[in-house]
Coordinates of N, CA, C and O in Angstrom, one line a residue:
M1 N -7.1 -39.6 45.0 CA -7.1 -40.2 46.3 C -6.6 -39.2 47.3 O -5.6 -38.5 47.1
D2 N -7.3 -39.1 48.4 CA -6.9 -38.1 49.4 C -5.7 -38.6 50.3 O -5.3 -39.8 50.2
I3 N -5.1 -37.7 51.0 CA -3.9 -38.0 51.8 C -4.1 -39.2 52.8 O -3.3 -40.0 53.0
S4 N -5.3 -39.2 53.5 CA -5.5 -40.3 54.5 C -5.5 -41.6 53.8 O -5.0 -42.6 54.4
N5 N -6.1 -41.7 52.6 CA -6.1 -43.0 51.9 C -4.7 -43.4 51.4 O -4.3 -44.5 51.5
W6 N -3.9 -42.4 51.0 CA -2.5 -42.7 50.6 C -1.7 -43.2 51.9 O -1.0 -44.1 51.8
M7 N -1.9 -42.6 53.0 CA -1.2 -43.0 54.2 C -1.6 -44.4 54.6 O -0.7 -45.2 55.0
R8 N -2.9 -44.8 54.4 CA -3.3 -46.1 54.7 C -2.7 -47.1 53.8 O -2.2 -48.2 54.2
L9 N -2.7 -46.8 52.5 CA -2.1 -47.6 51.5 C -0.5 -47.8 51.7 O 0.0 -48.9 51.6
I10 N 0.1 -46.7 52.0 CA 1.6 -46.7 52.3 C 1.9 -47.6 53.5 O 2.8 -48.4 53.5
A11 N 1.1 -47.5 54.5 CA 1.3 -48.3 55.8 C 1.1 -49.8 55.4 O 1.9 -50.6 56.0
Q12 N 0.2 -50.1 54.6 CA 0.0 -51.5 54.2 C 1.1 -52.1 53.4 O 1.6 -53.2 53.5
A13 N 1.6 -51.2 52.5 CA 2.6 -51.7 51.5 C 4.0 -51.7 52.1 O 4.9 -52.4 51.6
F14 N 4.3 -50.9 53.1 CA 5.6 -50.8 53.7 C 5.6 -50.9 55.2 O 5.5 -49.9 55.9
P15 N 5.6 -52.1 55.7 CA 5.4 -52.3 57.2 C 6.4 -51.6 58.1 O 6.1 -51.2 59.2
R16 N 7.7 -51.5 57.6 CA 8.7 -50.9 58.5 C 8.5 -49.4 58.5 O 8.9 -48.8 59.5
L17 N 8.0 -48.8 57.5 CA 7.9 -47.4 57.4 C 7.0 -46.8 58.5 O 7.4 -45.8 59.1
S18 N 5.9 -47.4 58.8 CA 5.0 -46.9 59.9 C 5.7 -46.8 61.2 O 5.6 -45.8 62.0
G19 N 6.6 -47.8 61.6 CA 7.3 -47.8 62.8 C 8.4 -46.7 62.9 O 8.6 -46.2 64.0
E20 N 9.0 -46.5 61.8 CA 10.1 -45.5 61.7 C 9.6 -44.1 61.5 O 10.3 -43.1 61.8
G21 N 8.4 -43.9 60.9 CA 7.8 -42.6 60.6 C 8.3 -42.1 59.3 O 9.3 -42.4 58.8
Y22 N 7.4 -41.2 58.8 CA 7.7 -40.6 57.5 C 6.8 -39.3 57.4 O 5.9 -39.1 58.2
E23 N 7.1 -38.5 56.4 CA 6.4 -37.2 56.3 C 6.1 -37.1 54.8 O 6.9 -37.4 53.9
I24 N 4.9 -36.7 54.5 CA 4.5 -36.4 53.1 C 5.0 -35.0 52.8 O 4.6 -34.1 53.5
V25 N 5.8 -34.9 51.8 CA 6.5 -33.6 51.4 C 6.1 -33.1 50.0 O 6.6 -32.1 49.6
G26 N 5.4 -33.9 49.3 CA 5.0 -33.5 47.9 C 3.7 -34.1 47.5 O 3.3 -35.2 48.0
E27 N 3.0 -33.4 46.7 CA 1.6 -33.9 46.2 C 1.7 -35.1 45.3 O 2.7 -35.4 44.7
S28 N 0.6 -35.8 45.3 CA 0.4 -36.9 44.3 C 0.4 -36.4 42.9 O 0.0 -35.2 42.7
S29 N 1.0 -37.2 42.0 CA 1.0 -36.8 40.6 C 1.2 -38.0 39.8 O 2.0 -38.9 40.0
K30 N 0.4 -38.1 38.7 CA 0.6 -39.2 37.7 C 1.5 -38.8 36.6 O 1.8 -39.6 35.7
R31 N 2.1 -37.6 36.7 CA 3.0 -37.1 35.7 C 4.4 -37.8 35.7 O 5.0 -38.0 34.7
Y32 N 4.9 -38.0 37.0 CA 6.2 -38.6 37.1 C 6.2 -39.7 38.2 O 5.3 -39.7 39.0
N33 N 7.2 -40.5 38.2 CA 7.3 -41.6 39.2 C 8.6 -41.5 40.0 O 9.3 -40.5 39.9
C34 N 8.9 -42.6 40.7 CA 10.1 -42.6 41.6 C 11.4 -42.5 40.8 O 12.3 -41.8 41.3
I35 N 11.5 -43.2 39.7 CA 12.7 -43.1 38.9 C 13.0 -41.7 38.4 O 14.1 -41.1 38.5
A36 N 11.9 -41.1 37.9 CA 12.0 -39.7 37.4 C 12.4 -38.8 38.5 O 13.3 -37.9 38.4
Y37 N 11.7 -38.9 39.7 CA 12.0 -38.1 40.8 C 13.5 -38.2 41.3 O 14.1 -37.2 41.5
A38 N 14.0 -39.4 41.3 CA 15.4 -39.6 41.7 C 16.3 -39.0 40.7 O 17.5 -38.6 41.0
A39 N 15.9 -38.9 39.4 CA 16.7 -38.3 38.4 C 16.4 -36.8 38.2 O 16.8 -36.2 37.2
N40 N 15.7 -36.2 39.2 CA 15.4 -34.8 39.2 C 14.5 -34.4 38.0 O 14.7 -33.3 37.5
D41 N 13.6 -35.2 37.6 CA 12.6 -34.9 36.5 C 11.2 -35.1 37.0 O 10.8 -36.2 37.4
T42 N 10.5 -34.0 37.1 CA 9.1 -34.1 37.5 C 8.1 -33.9 36.4 O 6.9 -33.5 36.6
N43 N 8.6 -34.1 35.2 CA 7.8 -33.8 34.0 C 7.4 -35.1 33.2 O 6.5 -35.1 32.4
E44 N 8.1 -36.2 33.5 CA 7.9 -37.4 32.7 C 7.9 -38.6 33.6 O 8.6 -38.7 34.6
W45 N 7.1 -39.7 33.2 CA 7.1 -40.9 33.9 C 8.2 -41.8 33.3 O 8.1 -42.1 32.1
W46 N 9.2 -42.2 34.0 CA 10.3 -43.0 33.4 C 10.0 -44.5 33.6 O 9.8 -44.9 34.7
D47 N 9.9 -45.2 32.5 CA 9.6 -46.6 32.6 C 9.9 -47.3 31.3 O 10.0 -46.6 30.2
I48 N 10.1 -48.6 31.3 CA 10.4 -49.3 30.1 C 9.2 -49.8 29.3 O 9.3 -50.2 28.2
I49 N 8.0 -49.6 29.9 CA 6.8 -50.1 29.3 C 6.2 -49.1 28.4 O 6.1 -47.9 28.8
G50 N 5.7 -49.5 27.3 CA 5.0 -48.6 26.3 C 5.9 -47.5 25.8 O 7.1 -47.6 25.6
K51 N 5.3 -46.3 25.7 CA 6.0 -45.2 25.1 C 6.4 -44.2 26.2 O 6.6 -43.0 26.0
R52 N 6.6 -44.7 27.4 CA 7.1 -43.9 28.5 C 8.6 -43.5 28.2 O 9.3 -44.2 27.5
Y53 N 9.0 -42.5 28.9 CA 10.4 -42.0 28.7 C 11.4 -43.0 29.3 O 11.2 -43.6 30.4
W54 N 12.4 -43.3 28.6 CA 13.6 -44.1 29.1 C 14.8 -43.5 28.4 O 14.8 -43.4 27.1
P55 N 15.9 -43.2 29.1 CA 17.1 -42.7 28.4 C 17.6 -43.6 27.3 O 17.7 -44.8 27.4
D56 N 17.9 -43.0 26.2 CA 18.4 -43.7 25.0 C 19.7 -44.5 25.3 O 19.9 -45.5 24.7
Y57 N 20.5 -44.0 26.2 CA 21.8 -44.7 26.6 C 21.6 -45.9 27.4 O 22.6 -46.7 27.7
A58 N 20.4 -46.2 27.9 CA 20.2 -47.3 28.9 C 19.3 -48.4 28.2 O 18.4 -48.1 27.4
T59 N 19.7 -49.6 28.5 CA 18.9 -50.8 28.0 C 17.5 -50.7 28.5 O 17.3 -50.5 29.7
R60 N 16.5 -51.0 27.7 CA 15.1 -50.9 28.1 C 14.7 -52.3 28.6 O 14.0 -53.0 27.9
T61 N 15.1 -52.7 29.8 CA 14.6 -53.9 30.4 C 14.3 -53.7 31.9 O 14.6 -52.6 32.4
D62 N 13.6 -54.7 32.5 CA 13.3 -54.6 33.9 C 14.4 -55.1 34.8 O 14.3 -55.2 36.0
R63 N 15.6 -55.5 34.2 CA 16.7 -56.0 35.0 C 17.4 -54.8 35.7 O 17.5 -53.7 35.2
M64 N 17.9 -55.1 36.8 CA 18.6 -54.1 37.7 C 19.7 -53.4 36.9 O 19.9 -52.2 37.1
E65 N 20.4 -54.1 36.1 CA 21.5 -53.6 35.3 C 21.0 -52.4 34.5 O 21.8 -51.4 34.3
S66 N 19.8 -52.4 34.0 CA 19.3 -51.3 33.2 C 19.1 -50.0 34.0 O 19.4 -48.9 33.6
L67 N 18.7 -50.2 35.2 CA 18.5 -49.0 36.1 C 19.9 -48.5 36.5 O 20.0 -47.3 36.6
I68 N 20.8 -49.4 36.7 CA 22.2 -48.9 37.0 C 22.7 -48.1 35.8 O 23.3 -47.1 36.0
E69 N 22.4 -48.5 34.6 CA 22.9 -47.8 33.4 C 22.3 -46.4 33.4 O 22.9 -45.4 33.0
V70 N 21.0 -46.3 33.8 CA 20.3 -45.0 33.8 C 21.1 -44.0 34.6 O 21.5 -42.9 34.2
F71 N 21.4 -44.4 35.9 CA 22.1 -43.5 36.8 C 23.6 -43.3 36.5 O 24.1 -42.2 36.7
T72 N 24.2 -44.4 35.9 CA 25.6 -44.2 35.5 C 25.7 -43.2 34.4 O 26.6 -42.3 34.4
G73 N 24.7 -43.2 33.5 CA 24.6 -42.2 32.4 C 24.4 -40.8 32.9 O 24.7 -39.8 32.2
M74 N 24.0 -40.6 34.1 CA 23.8 -39.3 34.7 C 24.9 -38.9 35.6 O 24.9 -37.9 36.4
G75 N 26.0 -39.7 35.6 CA 27.2 -39.3 36.4 C 27.3 -40.0 37.7 O 28.3 -39.7 38.5
Y76 N 26.4 -40.9 38.0 CA 26.5 -41.6 39.3 C 27.5 -42.8 39.2 O 27.6 -43.4 38.1
Q77 N 28.1 -43.1 40.3 CA 29.0 -44.3 40.4 C 28.5 -45.1 41.6 O 28.1 -44.5 42.6
R78 N 28.7 -46.4 41.6 CA 28.3 -47.2 42.7 C 29.2 -46.8 43.9 O 30.3 -46.5 43.8
C79 N 28.6 -46.9 45.1 CA 29.3 -46.7 46.4 C 28.8 -47.7 47.4 O 28.0 -48.5 47.1
Q80 N 29.5 -47.7 48.6 CA 29.3 -48.7 49.6 C 28.0 -48.7 50.3 O 27.4 -49.8 50.6
D81 N 27.4 -47.6 50.6 CA 26.3 -47.5 51.5 C 25.5 -46.3 51.4 O 25.8 -45.4 50.5
S82 N 24.5 -46.1 52.2 CA 23.6 -45.0 52.2 C 24.0 -43.8 53.1 O 23.2 -42.9 53.2
S83 N 25.2 -43.9 53.7 CA 25.6 -42.9 54.6 C 25.7 -41.5 53.9 O 26.0 -41.4 52.7
L84 N 25.5 -40.5 54.7 CA 25.6 -39.1 54.1 C 27.1 -38.8 53.9 O 27.9 -39.0 54.8
E85 N 27.4 -38.3 52.7 CA 28.8 -37.9 52.4 C 28.8 -36.5 51.9 O 28.1 -36.2 50.9
S86 N 29.5 -35.6 52.6 CA 29.5 -34.2 52.2 C 30.0 -34.1 50.7 O 31.0 -34.8 50.3
G87 N 29.3 -33.3 49.9 CA 29.7 -33.1 48.6 C 29.1 -34.1 47.6 O 29.4 -34.0 46.4
Y88 N 28.3 -35.0 48.0 CA 27.8 -36.0 47.2 C 26.3 -36.1 47.3 O 25.7 -35.8 48.3
E89 N 25.7 -36.5 46.1 CA 24.2 -36.7 46.1 C 24.1 -38.2 45.9 O 24.9 -38.8 45.1
K90 N 23.2 -38.9 46.6 CA 23.1 -40.4 46.5 C 21.7 -40.8 46.1 O 20.7 -40.1 46.4
V91 N 21.6 -41.9 45.4 CA 20.4 -42.6 45.2 C 20.5 -44.1 45.7 O 21.6 -44.6 45.7
A92 N 19.4 -44.6 46.1 CA 19.3 -46.0 46.4 C 18.4 -46.7 45.4 O 17.3 -46.1 45.1
L93 N 18.8 -47.8 44.9 CA 18.0 -48.6 43.9 C 17.5 -49.8 44.5 O 18.3 -50.6 45.2
Y94 N 16.2 -50.1 44.3 CA 15.6 -51.2 45.0 C 15.3 -52.3 43.9 O 15.0 -52.0 42.8
E95 N 15.3 -53.5 44.4 CA 15.0 -54.6 43.4 C 14.4 -55.8 44.2 O 14.4 -55.9 45.4
E96 N 13.7 -56.6 43.3 CA 13.2 -57.8 43.8 C 13.5 -58.9 42.8 O 13.0 -58.7 41.6
Q97 N 14.2 -59.9 43.1 CA 14.5 -61.0 42.2 C 15.2 -60.5 40.9 O 14.8 -61.0 39.9
G98 N 16.1 -59.6 41.1 CA 16.8 -59.1 39.9 C 16.1 -58.0 39.1 O 16.7 -57.4 38.2
E99 N 14.9 -57.7 39.4 CA 14.1 -56.7 38.7 C 14.1 -55.4 39.5 O 13.8 -55.4 40.7
W100 N 14.3 -54.3 38.8 CA 14.3 -53.0 39.5 C 12.8 -52.7 39.9 O 11.9 -53.0 39.1
K101 N 12.7 -52.0 41.0 CA 11.3 -51.7 41.5 C 11.2 -50.2 41.9 O 10.1 -49.7 41.9
H102 N 12.2 -49.6 42.4 CA 12.1 -48.3 43.0 C 13.5 -47.6 43.0 O 14.5 -48.2 43.0
A103 N 13.4 -46.3 43.2 CA 14.6 -45.5 43.4 C 14.3 -44.4 44.4 O 13.2 -43.8 44.4
S104 N 15.2 -44.1 45.3 CA 15.0 -43.0 46.3 C 16.2 -42.1 46.3 O 17.3 -42.5 45.9
L105 N 16.0 -40.9 46.7 CA 17.1 -39.8 46.6 C 17.4 -39.3 48.0 O 16.5 -39.0 48.8
Q106 N 18.7 -39.2 48.3 CA 19.1 -38.7 49.6 C 19.0 -37.2 49.6 O 19.4 -36.5 48.6
T107 N 18.5 -36.6 50.7 CA 18.4 -35.2 50.8 C 19.7 -34.7 51.5 O 20.4 -35.4 52.2
P108 N 20.0 -33.4 51.5 CA 21.2 -32.8 52.2 C 21.2 -33.1 53.7 O 22.3 -33.1 54.3
N109 N 20.0 -33.3 54.3 CA 20.0 -33.6 55.7 C 20.2 -35.1 56.1 O 20.2 -35.4 57.2
G110 N 20.4 -35.9 55.0 CA 20.7 -37.3 55.3 C 19.5 -38.2 55.2 O 19.6 -39.4 55.2
R111 N 18.3 -37.6 55.2 CA 17.1 -38.4 55.1 C 16.9 -38.7 53.6 O 17.7 -38.3 52.7
W112 N 15.8 -39.5 53.3 CA 15.6 -39.9 51.9 C 14.2 -39.5 51.4 O 13.3 -39.5 52.2
R113 N 14.1 -39.3 50.1 CA 12.8 -39.0 49.6 C 12.4 -40.0 48.5 O 13.3 -40.4 47.7
S114 N 11.2 -40.4 48.5 CA 10.7 -41.3 47.5 C 9.3 -40.9 47.0 O 8.4 -40.5 47.7
K115 N 9.2 -41.0 45.7 CA 7.9 -40.7 45.0 C 7.2 -42.1 45.0 O 7.7 -43.1 44.5
M116 N 6.0 -42.1 45.5 CA 5.3 -43.4 45.7 C 4.3 -43.6 44.5 O 3.1 -43.4 44.6
G117 N 4.9 -44.1 43.4 CA 4.0 -44.4 42.2 C 3.3 -43.1 41.8 O 3.9 -42.0 41.8
P118 N 2.0 -43.2 41.6 CA 1.2 -41.9 41.3 C 0.9 -41.1 42.6 O 0.3 -40.1 42.5
G119 N 1.3 -41.6 43.7 CA 1.0 -41.0 45.0 C 2.0 -39.9 45.3 O 2.7 -39.4 44.5
P120 N 2.0 -39.5 46.6 CA 2.9 -38.4 47.0 C 4.3 -38.7 47.1 O 4.8 -39.9 47.1
V121 N 5.1 -37.7 47.3 CA 6.5 -37.8 47.7 C 6.6 -37.8 49.2 O 6.0 -37.0 49.9
I122 N 7.4 -38.8 49.7 CA 7.5 -38.9 51.1 C 9.0 -38.8 51.5 O 9.9 -39.0 50.7
E123 N 9.2 -38.3 52.7 CA 10.6 -38.2 53.3 C 10.6 -39.3 54.4 O 9.8 -39.3 55.3
H124 N 11.7 -40.1 54.3 CA 11.8 -41.2 55.3 C 13.2 -41.3 55.8 O 14.1 -40.7 55.2
L125 N 13.4 -42.0 56.9 CA 14.7 -42.1 57.6 C 15.8 -42.6 56.8 O 16.9 -42.0 56.7
S126 N 15.6 -43.7 56.1 CA 16.7 -44.4 55.4 C 16.1 -45.2 54.2 O 14.9 -45.4 54.2
P127 N 16.9 -45.7 53.3 CA 16.4 -46.5 52.2 C 15.8 -47.8 52.8 O 14.8 -48.3 52.3
E128 N 16.3 -48.3 53.9 CA 15.8 -49.5 54.5 C 14.4 -49.3 55.1 O 13.7 -50.3 55.4
S129 N 13.9 -48.1 55.3 CA 12.6 -47.8 55.8 C 11.5 -48.5 54.9 O 10.4 -48.8 55.3
L130 N 11.9 -48.7 53.6 CA 10.9 -49.2 52.6 C 11.2 -50.7 52.4 O 10.5 -51.4 51.6
S131 N 12.2 -51.3 53.1 CA 12.5 -52.7 52.9 C 11.4 -53.6 53.2 O 10.5 -53.3 54.1
D132 N 11.4 -54.8 52.6 CA 10.4 -55.8 52.8 C 9.0 -55.4 52.5 O 8.0 -56.0 52.9
G133 N 8.9 -54.4 51.6 CA 7.6 -53.9 51.2 C 7.4 -54.3 49.7 O 8.2 -55.1 49.1
V134 N 6.5 -53.6 49.0 CA 6.2 -53.9 47.6 C 7.3 -53.5 46.7 O 7.3 -53.9 45.5
Y135 N 8.3 -52.7 47.1 CA 9.4 -52.3 46.3 C 10.7 -53.2 46.4 O 11.7 -52.9 45.9
G136 N 10.5 -54.3 47.2 CA 11.7 -55.2 47.4 C 12.6 -54.5 48.4 O 12.2 -53.9 49.4
N137 N 13.9 -54.5 48.1 CA 14.9 -54.0 49.0 C 16.0 -53.2 48.3 O 16.3 -53.4 47.2
P138 N 16.5 -52.2 49.0 CA 17.6 -51.4 48.4 C 18.9 -52.3 48.3 O 19.3 -52.9 49.4
T139 N 19.4 -52.4 47.2 CA 20.6 -53.3 47.0 C 21.8 -52.6 46.4 O 22.9 -53.0 46.5
I140 N 21.5 -51.5 45.7 CA 22.6 -50.7 45.1 C 22.5 -49.2 45.5 O 21.4 -48.6 45.5
Y141 N 23.6 -48.7 45.9 CA 23.7 -47.3 46.3 C 24.7 -46.7 45.3 O 25.7 -47.2 44.9
M142 N 24.3 -45.5 44.8 CA 25.2 -44.8 43.8 C 25.3 -43.3 44.3 O 24.4 -42.8 44.9
R143 N 26.4 -42.7 43.9 CA 26.6 -41.3 44.3 C 27.3 -40.6 43.1 O 27.9 -41.2 42.2
R144 N 27.1 -39.3 43.2 CA 27.8 -38.4 42.2 C 28.1 -37.1 43.0 O 27.4 -36.7 44.0
S145 N 29.1 -36.4 42.5 CA 29.4 -35.1 43.1 C 28.2 -34.2 43.0 O 27.5 -34.1 42.0
A146 N 27.9 -33.5 44.1 CA 26.8 -32.6 44.1 C 27.0 -31.5 43.0 O 26.0 -30.9 42.5
S147 N 28.2 -31.2 42.6 CA 28.4 -30.2 41.6 C 28.1 -30.7 40.2 O 28.0 -30.0 39.2
D148 N 27.8 -32.1 40.1 CA 27.4 -32.6 38.8 C 25.9 -32.7 38.6 O 25.5 -33.1 37.5
T149 N 25.2 -32.2 39.5 CA 23.7 -32.2 39.4 C 23.3 -31.5 38.2 O 23.7 -30.4 37.9
Y150 N 22.4 -32.1 37.4 CA 21.9 -31.5 36.2 C 21.0 -30.3 36.5 O 20.3 -30.2 37.3

């Protein structure tokens, strides 16, 4: 799918995003998804379905608790909000009715990056930019020391 088609699909799926603006910063890829991207892995699709990769230390369910286990196992701890904190790397975890749907990663400039399924990586203003769309809403924020990055 070309970029203009992705942009049209993204605009339909995330009504708030169009008004706030975003930038495509990475190519489309079926190799990895948003969870993998937030975990700094661009080689595998992280999912509980089928034979996809899922860390052994995390429960393989669609419940939000399982996604929290994934990032806790990588050294993240829950924090209050999505604000930029010097010396920390943050992720926002999205859910809908208790099921995890998406993860995004904060960049050093305070903006956020999201891998859009098999689509491109986008940079957006905040985790809330994707709220009320197909990924539900960001409900959990986690951080780890930037020196703990794998």
